[in-house]
Short mmCIF file of C-alpha atoms in Angstrom, two decimals:
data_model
loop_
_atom_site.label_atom_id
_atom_site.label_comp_id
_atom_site.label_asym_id
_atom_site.label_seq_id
_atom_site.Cartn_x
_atom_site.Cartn_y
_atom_site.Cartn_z
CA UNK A 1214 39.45 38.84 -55.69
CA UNK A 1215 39.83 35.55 -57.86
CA UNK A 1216 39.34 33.71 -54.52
CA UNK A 1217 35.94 35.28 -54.01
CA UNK A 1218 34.14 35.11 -57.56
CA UNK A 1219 35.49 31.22 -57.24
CA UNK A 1220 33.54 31.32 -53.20
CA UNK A 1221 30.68 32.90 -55.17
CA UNK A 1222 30.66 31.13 -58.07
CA UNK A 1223 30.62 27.46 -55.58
CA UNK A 1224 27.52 28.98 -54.18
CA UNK A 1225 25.80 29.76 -57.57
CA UNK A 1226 26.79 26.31 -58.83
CA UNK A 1227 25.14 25.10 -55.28
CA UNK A 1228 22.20 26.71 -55.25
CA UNK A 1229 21.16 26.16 -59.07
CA UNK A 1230 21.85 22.51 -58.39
CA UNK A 1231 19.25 22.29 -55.45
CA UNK A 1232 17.00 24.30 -57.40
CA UNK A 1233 17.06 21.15 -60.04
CA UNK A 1234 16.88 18.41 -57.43
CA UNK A 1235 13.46 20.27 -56.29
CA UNK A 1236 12.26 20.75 -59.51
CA UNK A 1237 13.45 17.01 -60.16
CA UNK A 1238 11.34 16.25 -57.44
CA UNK A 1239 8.08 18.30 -58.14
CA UNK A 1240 8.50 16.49 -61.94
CA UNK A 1241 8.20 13.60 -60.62
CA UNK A 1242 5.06 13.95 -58.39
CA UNK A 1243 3.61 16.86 -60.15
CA UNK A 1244 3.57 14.01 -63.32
CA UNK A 1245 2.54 11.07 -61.24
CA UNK A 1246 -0.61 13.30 -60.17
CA UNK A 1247 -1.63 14.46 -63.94
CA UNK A 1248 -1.27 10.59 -64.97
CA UNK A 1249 -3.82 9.02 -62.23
CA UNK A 1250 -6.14 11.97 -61.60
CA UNK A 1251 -8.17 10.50 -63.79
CA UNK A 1252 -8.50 7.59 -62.25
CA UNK A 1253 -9.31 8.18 -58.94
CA UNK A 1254 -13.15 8.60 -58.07
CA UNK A 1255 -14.28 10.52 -55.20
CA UNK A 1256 -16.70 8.24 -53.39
CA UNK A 1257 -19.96 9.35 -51.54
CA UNK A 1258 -21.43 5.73 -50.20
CA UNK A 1259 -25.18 5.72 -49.46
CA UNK A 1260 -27.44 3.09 -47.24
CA UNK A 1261 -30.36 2.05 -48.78
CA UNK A 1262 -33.87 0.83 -45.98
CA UNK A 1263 -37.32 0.51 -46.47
CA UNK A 1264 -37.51 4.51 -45.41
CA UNK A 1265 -35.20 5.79 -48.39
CA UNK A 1266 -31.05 6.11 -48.72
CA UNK A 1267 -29.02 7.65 -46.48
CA UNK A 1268 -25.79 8.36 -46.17
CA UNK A 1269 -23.22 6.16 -44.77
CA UNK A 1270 -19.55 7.28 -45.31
CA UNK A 1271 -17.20 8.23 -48.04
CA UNK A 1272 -13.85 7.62 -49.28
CA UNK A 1273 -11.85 6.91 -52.93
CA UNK A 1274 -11.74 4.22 -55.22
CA UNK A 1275 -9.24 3.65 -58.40
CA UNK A 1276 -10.88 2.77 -61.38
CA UNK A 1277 -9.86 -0.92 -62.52
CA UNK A 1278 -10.95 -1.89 -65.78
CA UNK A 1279 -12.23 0.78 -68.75
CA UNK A 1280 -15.84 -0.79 -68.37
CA UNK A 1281 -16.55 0.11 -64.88
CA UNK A 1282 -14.96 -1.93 -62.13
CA UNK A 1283 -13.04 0.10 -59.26
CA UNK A 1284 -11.18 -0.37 -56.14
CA UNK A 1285 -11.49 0.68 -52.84
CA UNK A 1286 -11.23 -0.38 -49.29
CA UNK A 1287 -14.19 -2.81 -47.78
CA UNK A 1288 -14.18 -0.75 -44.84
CA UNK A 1289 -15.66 2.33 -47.00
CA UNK A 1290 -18.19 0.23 -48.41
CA UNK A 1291 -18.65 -2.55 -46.13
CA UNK A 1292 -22.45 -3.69 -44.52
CA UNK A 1293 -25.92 -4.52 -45.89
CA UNK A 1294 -27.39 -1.97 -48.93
CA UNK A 1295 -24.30 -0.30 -49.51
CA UNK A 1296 -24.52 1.93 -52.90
CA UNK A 1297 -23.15 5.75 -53.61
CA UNK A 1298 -21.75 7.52 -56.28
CA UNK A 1299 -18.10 8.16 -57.39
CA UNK A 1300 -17.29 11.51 -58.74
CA UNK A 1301 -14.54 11.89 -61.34
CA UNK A 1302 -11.91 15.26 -62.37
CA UNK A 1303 -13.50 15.41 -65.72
CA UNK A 1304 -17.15 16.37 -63.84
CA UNK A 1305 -19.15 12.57 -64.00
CA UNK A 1306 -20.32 11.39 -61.63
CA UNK A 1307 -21.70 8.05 -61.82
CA UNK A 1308 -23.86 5.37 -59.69
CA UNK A 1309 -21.90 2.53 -58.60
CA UNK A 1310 -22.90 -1.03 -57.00
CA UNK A 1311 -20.79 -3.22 -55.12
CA UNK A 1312 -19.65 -6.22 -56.58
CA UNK A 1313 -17.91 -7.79 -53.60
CA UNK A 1314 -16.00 -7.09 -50.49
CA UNK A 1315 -13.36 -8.98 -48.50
CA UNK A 1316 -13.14 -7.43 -45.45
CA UNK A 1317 -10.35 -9.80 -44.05
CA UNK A 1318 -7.88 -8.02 -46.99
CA UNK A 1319 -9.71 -4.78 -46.65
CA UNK A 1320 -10.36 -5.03 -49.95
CA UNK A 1321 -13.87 -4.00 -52.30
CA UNK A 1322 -14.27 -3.92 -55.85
CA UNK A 1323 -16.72 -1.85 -57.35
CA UNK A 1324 -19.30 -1.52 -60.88
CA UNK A 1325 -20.10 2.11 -61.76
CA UNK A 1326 -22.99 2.16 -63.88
CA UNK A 1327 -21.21 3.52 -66.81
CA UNK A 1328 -18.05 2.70 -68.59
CA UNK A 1329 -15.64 5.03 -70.42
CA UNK A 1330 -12.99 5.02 -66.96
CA UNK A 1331 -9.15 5.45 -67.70
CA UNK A 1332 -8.30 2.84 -65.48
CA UNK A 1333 -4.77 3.21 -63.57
CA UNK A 1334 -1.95 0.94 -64.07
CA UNK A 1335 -1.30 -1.93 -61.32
CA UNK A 1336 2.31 -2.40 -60.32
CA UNK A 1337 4.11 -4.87 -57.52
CA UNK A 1338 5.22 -3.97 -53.86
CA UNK A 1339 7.20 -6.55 -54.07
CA UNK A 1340 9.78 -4.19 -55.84
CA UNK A 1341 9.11 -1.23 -53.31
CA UNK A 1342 12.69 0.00 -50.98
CA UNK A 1343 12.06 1.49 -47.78
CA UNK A 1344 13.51 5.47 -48.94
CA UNK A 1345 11.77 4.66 -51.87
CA UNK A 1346 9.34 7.80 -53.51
CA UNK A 1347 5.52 7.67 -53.09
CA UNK A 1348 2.44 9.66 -53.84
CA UNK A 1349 -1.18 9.23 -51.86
CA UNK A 1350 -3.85 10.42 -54.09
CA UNK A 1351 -7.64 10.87 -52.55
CA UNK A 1352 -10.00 12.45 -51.21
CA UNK A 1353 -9.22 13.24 -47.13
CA UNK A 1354 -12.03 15.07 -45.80
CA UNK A 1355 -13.63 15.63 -48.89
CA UNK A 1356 -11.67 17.44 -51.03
CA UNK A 1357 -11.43 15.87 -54.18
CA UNK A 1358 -8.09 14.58 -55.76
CA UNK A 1359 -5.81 15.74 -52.99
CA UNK A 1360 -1.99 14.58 -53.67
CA UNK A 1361 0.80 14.19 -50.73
CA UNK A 1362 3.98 12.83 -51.23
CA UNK A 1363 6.35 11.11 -48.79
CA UNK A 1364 8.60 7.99 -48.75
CA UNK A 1365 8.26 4.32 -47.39
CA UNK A 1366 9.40 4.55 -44.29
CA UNK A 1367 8.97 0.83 -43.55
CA UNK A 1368 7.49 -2.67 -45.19
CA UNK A 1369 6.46 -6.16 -43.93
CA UNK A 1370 4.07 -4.60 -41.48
CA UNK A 1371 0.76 -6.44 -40.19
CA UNK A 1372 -2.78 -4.92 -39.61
CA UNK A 1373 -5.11 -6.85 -38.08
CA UNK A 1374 -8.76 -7.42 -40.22
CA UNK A 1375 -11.87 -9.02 -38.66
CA UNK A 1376 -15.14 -10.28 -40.03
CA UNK A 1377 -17.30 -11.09 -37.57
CA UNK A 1378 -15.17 -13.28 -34.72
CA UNK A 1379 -12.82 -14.44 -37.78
CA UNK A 1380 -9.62 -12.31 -37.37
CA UNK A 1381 -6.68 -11.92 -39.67
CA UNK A 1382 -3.53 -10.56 -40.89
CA UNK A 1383 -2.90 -8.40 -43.91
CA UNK A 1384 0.92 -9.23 -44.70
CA UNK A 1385 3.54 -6.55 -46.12
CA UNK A 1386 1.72 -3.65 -45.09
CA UNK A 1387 3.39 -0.55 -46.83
CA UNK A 1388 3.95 2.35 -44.29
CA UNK A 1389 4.21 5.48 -45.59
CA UNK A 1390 4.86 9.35 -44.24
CA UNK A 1391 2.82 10.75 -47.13
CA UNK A 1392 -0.29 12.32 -45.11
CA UNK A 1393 -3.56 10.46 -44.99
CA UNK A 1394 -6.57 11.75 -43.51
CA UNK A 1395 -10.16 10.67 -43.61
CA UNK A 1396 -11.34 10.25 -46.83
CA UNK A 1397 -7.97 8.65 -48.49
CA UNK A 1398 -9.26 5.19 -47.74
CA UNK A 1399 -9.84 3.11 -50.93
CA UNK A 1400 -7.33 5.95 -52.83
CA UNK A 1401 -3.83 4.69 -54.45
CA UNK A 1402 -0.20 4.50 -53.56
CA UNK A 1403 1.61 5.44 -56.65
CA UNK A 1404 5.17 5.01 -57.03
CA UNK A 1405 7.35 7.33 -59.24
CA UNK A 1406 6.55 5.67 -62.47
CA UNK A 1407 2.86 5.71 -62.11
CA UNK A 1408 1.80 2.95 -60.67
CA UNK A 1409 -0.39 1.70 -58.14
CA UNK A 1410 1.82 -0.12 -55.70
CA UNK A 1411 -1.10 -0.05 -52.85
CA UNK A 1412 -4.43 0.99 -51.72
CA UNK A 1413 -4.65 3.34 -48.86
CA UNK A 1414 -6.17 1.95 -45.74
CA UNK A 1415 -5.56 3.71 -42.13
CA UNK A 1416 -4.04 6.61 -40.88
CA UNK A 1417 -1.83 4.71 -37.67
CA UNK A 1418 -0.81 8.47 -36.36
CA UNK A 1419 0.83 11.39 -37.43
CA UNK A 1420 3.29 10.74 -40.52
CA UNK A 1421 2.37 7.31 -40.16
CA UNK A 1422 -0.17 6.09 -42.91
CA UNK A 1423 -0.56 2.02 -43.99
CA UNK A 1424 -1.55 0.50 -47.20
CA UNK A 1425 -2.78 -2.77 -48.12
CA UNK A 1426 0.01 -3.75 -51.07
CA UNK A 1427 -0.95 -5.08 -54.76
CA UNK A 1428 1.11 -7.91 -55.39
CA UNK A 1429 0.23 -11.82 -56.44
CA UNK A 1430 -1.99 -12.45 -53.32
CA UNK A 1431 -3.81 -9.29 -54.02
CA UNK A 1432 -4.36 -9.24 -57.61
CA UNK A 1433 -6.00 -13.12 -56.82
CA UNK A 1434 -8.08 -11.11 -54.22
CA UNK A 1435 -9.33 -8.54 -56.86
CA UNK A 1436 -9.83 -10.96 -59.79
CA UNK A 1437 -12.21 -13.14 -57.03
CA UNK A 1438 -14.23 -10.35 -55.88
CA UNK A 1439 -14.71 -9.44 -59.70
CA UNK A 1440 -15.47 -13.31 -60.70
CA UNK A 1441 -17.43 -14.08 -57.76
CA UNK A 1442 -17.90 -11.12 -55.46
CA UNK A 1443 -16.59 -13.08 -52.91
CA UNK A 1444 -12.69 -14.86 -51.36
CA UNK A 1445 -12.96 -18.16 -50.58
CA UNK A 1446 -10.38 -19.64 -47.74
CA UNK A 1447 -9.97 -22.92 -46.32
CA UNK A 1448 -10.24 -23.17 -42.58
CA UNK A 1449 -8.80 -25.89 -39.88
CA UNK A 1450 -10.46 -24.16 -36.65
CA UNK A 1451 -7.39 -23.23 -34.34
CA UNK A 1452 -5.46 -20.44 -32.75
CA UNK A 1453 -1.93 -20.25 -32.09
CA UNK A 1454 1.08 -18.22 -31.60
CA UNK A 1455 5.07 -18.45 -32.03
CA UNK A 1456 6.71 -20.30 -29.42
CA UNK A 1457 10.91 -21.46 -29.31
CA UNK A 1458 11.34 -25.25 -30.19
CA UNK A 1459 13.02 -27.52 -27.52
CA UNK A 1460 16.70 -27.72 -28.39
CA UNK A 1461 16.54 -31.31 -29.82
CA UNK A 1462 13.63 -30.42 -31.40
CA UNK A 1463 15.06 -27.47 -33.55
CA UNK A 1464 18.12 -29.22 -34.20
CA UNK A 1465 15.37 -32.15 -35.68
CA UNK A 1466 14.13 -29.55 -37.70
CA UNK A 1467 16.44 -27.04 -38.82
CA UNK A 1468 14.55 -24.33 -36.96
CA UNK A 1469 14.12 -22.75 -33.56
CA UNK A 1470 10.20 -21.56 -33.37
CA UNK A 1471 6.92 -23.19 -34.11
CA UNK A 1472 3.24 -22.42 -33.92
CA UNK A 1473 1.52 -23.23 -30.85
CA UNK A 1474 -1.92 -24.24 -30.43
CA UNK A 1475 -3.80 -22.04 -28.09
CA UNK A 1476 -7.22 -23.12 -28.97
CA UNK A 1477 -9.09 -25.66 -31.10
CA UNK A 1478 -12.87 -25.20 -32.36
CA UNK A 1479 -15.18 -27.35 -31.42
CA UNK A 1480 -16.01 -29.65 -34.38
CA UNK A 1481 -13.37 -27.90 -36.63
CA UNK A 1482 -11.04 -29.91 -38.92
CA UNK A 1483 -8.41 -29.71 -36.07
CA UNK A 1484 -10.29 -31.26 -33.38
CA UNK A 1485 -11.34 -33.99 -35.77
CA UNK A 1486 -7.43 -34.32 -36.62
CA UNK A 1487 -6.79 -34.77 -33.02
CA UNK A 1488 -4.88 -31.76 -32.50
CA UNK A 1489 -4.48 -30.14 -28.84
CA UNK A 1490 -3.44 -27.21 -27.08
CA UNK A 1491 -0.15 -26.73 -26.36
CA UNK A 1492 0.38 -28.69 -29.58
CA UNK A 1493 3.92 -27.24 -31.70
CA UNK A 1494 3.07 -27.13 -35.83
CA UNK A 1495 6.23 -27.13 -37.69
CA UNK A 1496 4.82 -28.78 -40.83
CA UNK A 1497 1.83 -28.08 -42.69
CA UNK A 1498 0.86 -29.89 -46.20
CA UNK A 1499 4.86 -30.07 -46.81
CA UNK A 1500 5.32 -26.19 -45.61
CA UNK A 1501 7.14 -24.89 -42.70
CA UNK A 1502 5.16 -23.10 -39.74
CA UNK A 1503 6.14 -20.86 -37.42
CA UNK A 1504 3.75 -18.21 -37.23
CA UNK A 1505 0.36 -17.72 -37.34
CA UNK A 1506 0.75 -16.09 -40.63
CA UNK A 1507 2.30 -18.87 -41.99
CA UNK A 1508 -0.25 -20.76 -41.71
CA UNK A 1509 -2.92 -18.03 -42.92
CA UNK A 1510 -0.88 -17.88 -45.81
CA UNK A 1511 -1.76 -21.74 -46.46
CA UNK A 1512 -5.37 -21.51 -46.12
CA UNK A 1513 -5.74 -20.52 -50.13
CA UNK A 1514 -9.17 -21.53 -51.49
CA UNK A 1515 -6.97 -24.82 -53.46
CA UNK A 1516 -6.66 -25.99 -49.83
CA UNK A 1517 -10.45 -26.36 -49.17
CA UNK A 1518 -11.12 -30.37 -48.67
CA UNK A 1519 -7.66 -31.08 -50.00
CA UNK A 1520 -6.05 -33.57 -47.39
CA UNK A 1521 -2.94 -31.68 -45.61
CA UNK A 1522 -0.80 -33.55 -42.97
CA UNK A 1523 0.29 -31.25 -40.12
CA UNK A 1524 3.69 -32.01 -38.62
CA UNK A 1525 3.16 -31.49 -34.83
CA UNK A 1526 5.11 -32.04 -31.88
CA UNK A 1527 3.38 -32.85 -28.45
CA UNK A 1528 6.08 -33.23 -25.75
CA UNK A 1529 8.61 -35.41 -26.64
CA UNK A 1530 6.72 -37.59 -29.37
CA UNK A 1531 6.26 -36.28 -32.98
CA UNK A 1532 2.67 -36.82 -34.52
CA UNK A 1533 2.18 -36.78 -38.29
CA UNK A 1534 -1.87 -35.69 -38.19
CA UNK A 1535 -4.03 -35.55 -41.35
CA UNK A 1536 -6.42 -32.57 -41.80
CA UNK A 1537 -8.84 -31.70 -44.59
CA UNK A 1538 -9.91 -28.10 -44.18
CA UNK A 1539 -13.50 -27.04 -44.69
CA UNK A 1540 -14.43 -23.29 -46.26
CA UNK A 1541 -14.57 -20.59 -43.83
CA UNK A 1542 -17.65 -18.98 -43.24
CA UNK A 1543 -18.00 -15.72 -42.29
#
């Protein structure tokens, strides 16, 4: 008899300590989701013509700054006349304009035409783990302040962003299995203390949702678009990919891949440099190269007319050519 009240009393002592791990859990998200309901609007954008408004998409946005400025993706707002209203828990709902969008970071900031916002607190993917806790808040489909709650299941991803025939990389993409649907574009990834770690950007498949991260690049982003309403980037007019060094010419180096040059634009910075296809970059402006996002990550708005010499190798003879890059137009 002792044998079984001990069997039934493991069970007991089982069972009540699942029961706190869930309710551990729910804590958790159940408080992360009172904290930033608040601050996530419901947006409903709007097209304005000649013939009246009209509408033209919706999405979320997470309210920046106490006086009005929000953040969402460019893709929910992006394209000529864009205006709408974003719809709060507490009942407003209030105009909004946009103040700038960057569709090569799939990023938009927002002015409501009222202040008063609670505006959610920024954090850093840079300290996310893959395991790590998450929370999606937004509007999928319409229903306003939806919460899911899932892990990152991976980080470092890329997702491709074009404007017009420029095309880019967003670096450390955060992939998530918390569900996003329509809608949850422009709404935050929160991580267990509150904080916005990312902005919710695409649904890749099932379980599989992406977010563009906030860290240093992206807080520069934001504070642009809300200076300026506009990211400046330097340009040097090529195209390239990864390709393995020669052997002598990694052991020259320290390194076993460089970017090659696929293509050079006519008239760019790089064709006046005398750069070629088939070209290797190693070097750029003192920096090491081997992928194209390398060099993306080099073309900072500091860079525009600043003289940067490119360490290239074309065969078996190393070139040291200087290039001055020019601002990229969209």
């Amino acid at each position: 008899m002792t044998t079984i009240e001990r069997g039934a009393s493991s069970t007991d002592n089982q069972a009540t300590a699942e029961e706190e791990a869930l309710d551990a859990y729910s804590r958790v998200v159940v408080d992360v989701a009172e904290r930033l309901a608040p601050s996530v609007a419901n947006l409903r954008v709007m097209r304005r013509s000649r013939r009246g408004s009209f509408p033209a998409g919706a999405g979320s946005a997470v309210a920046l700054t106490p006086d009005g400025f929000l953040l969402t993706s460019a893709h929910v707002v992006s394209g000529p006349g864009r205006t709408g209203r974003a719809a709060f828990v507490d009942g407003r709902e209030l105009s909004f304009e946009v103040t700038g969008a960057d569709r090569l970071s799939d990023l938009a900031v927002l002015r409501a035409a009222e202040g008063d916002l609670t505006p959610a607190v920024l954090g850093d993917a840079e300290d996310l783990r893959v395991g790590q806790l998450v929370v999606a808040i937004g509007n999928p489909n319409g229903f306003a302040g939806s919460v899911t709650a899932g892990v990152v299941s991976a980080l470092g991803r890329s997702l491709p962003a074009r404007s017009g025939r420029t095309v880019r990389y967003i670096d450390n993409v955060i992939q998530t299995d918390a569900a996003l649907n329509p809608g949850n574009s422009g709404g935050a990834l929160v991580d267990s203390r509150g904080r916005v770690v990312g902005i919710n950007t695409a649904v890749a498949g099932v379980g599989l949702g992406l977010a563009v991260p906030i860290n240093a690049a992206t807080r520069q982003i934001v504070g642009a678009l809300m200076r300026d309403g506009r990211v400046r980037r330097a340009y040097i007019g090529i195209a390239g990919g990864p390709r393995p060094l020669p052997p002598h010419a990694g052991v020259r180096v320290g390194r076993t891949s460089g970017l090659e040059v696929v293509e050079v634009a006519d008239g760019s910075p790089a064709q006046r440099a005398g750069l070629r296809p088939e070209d290797l970059i190693v070097e750029l402006g003192g920096e090491v190269v081997e992928r194209a996002d390398d060099l993306q990550r080099l073309m900072r708005e500091a860079a525009i007319g600043k003289p940067l010499t490119a360490r290239v190798l074309r065969g078996e003879r190393w070139f040291d050519l200087e290039l001055r890059p020019v601002e990229l137009a969209e």
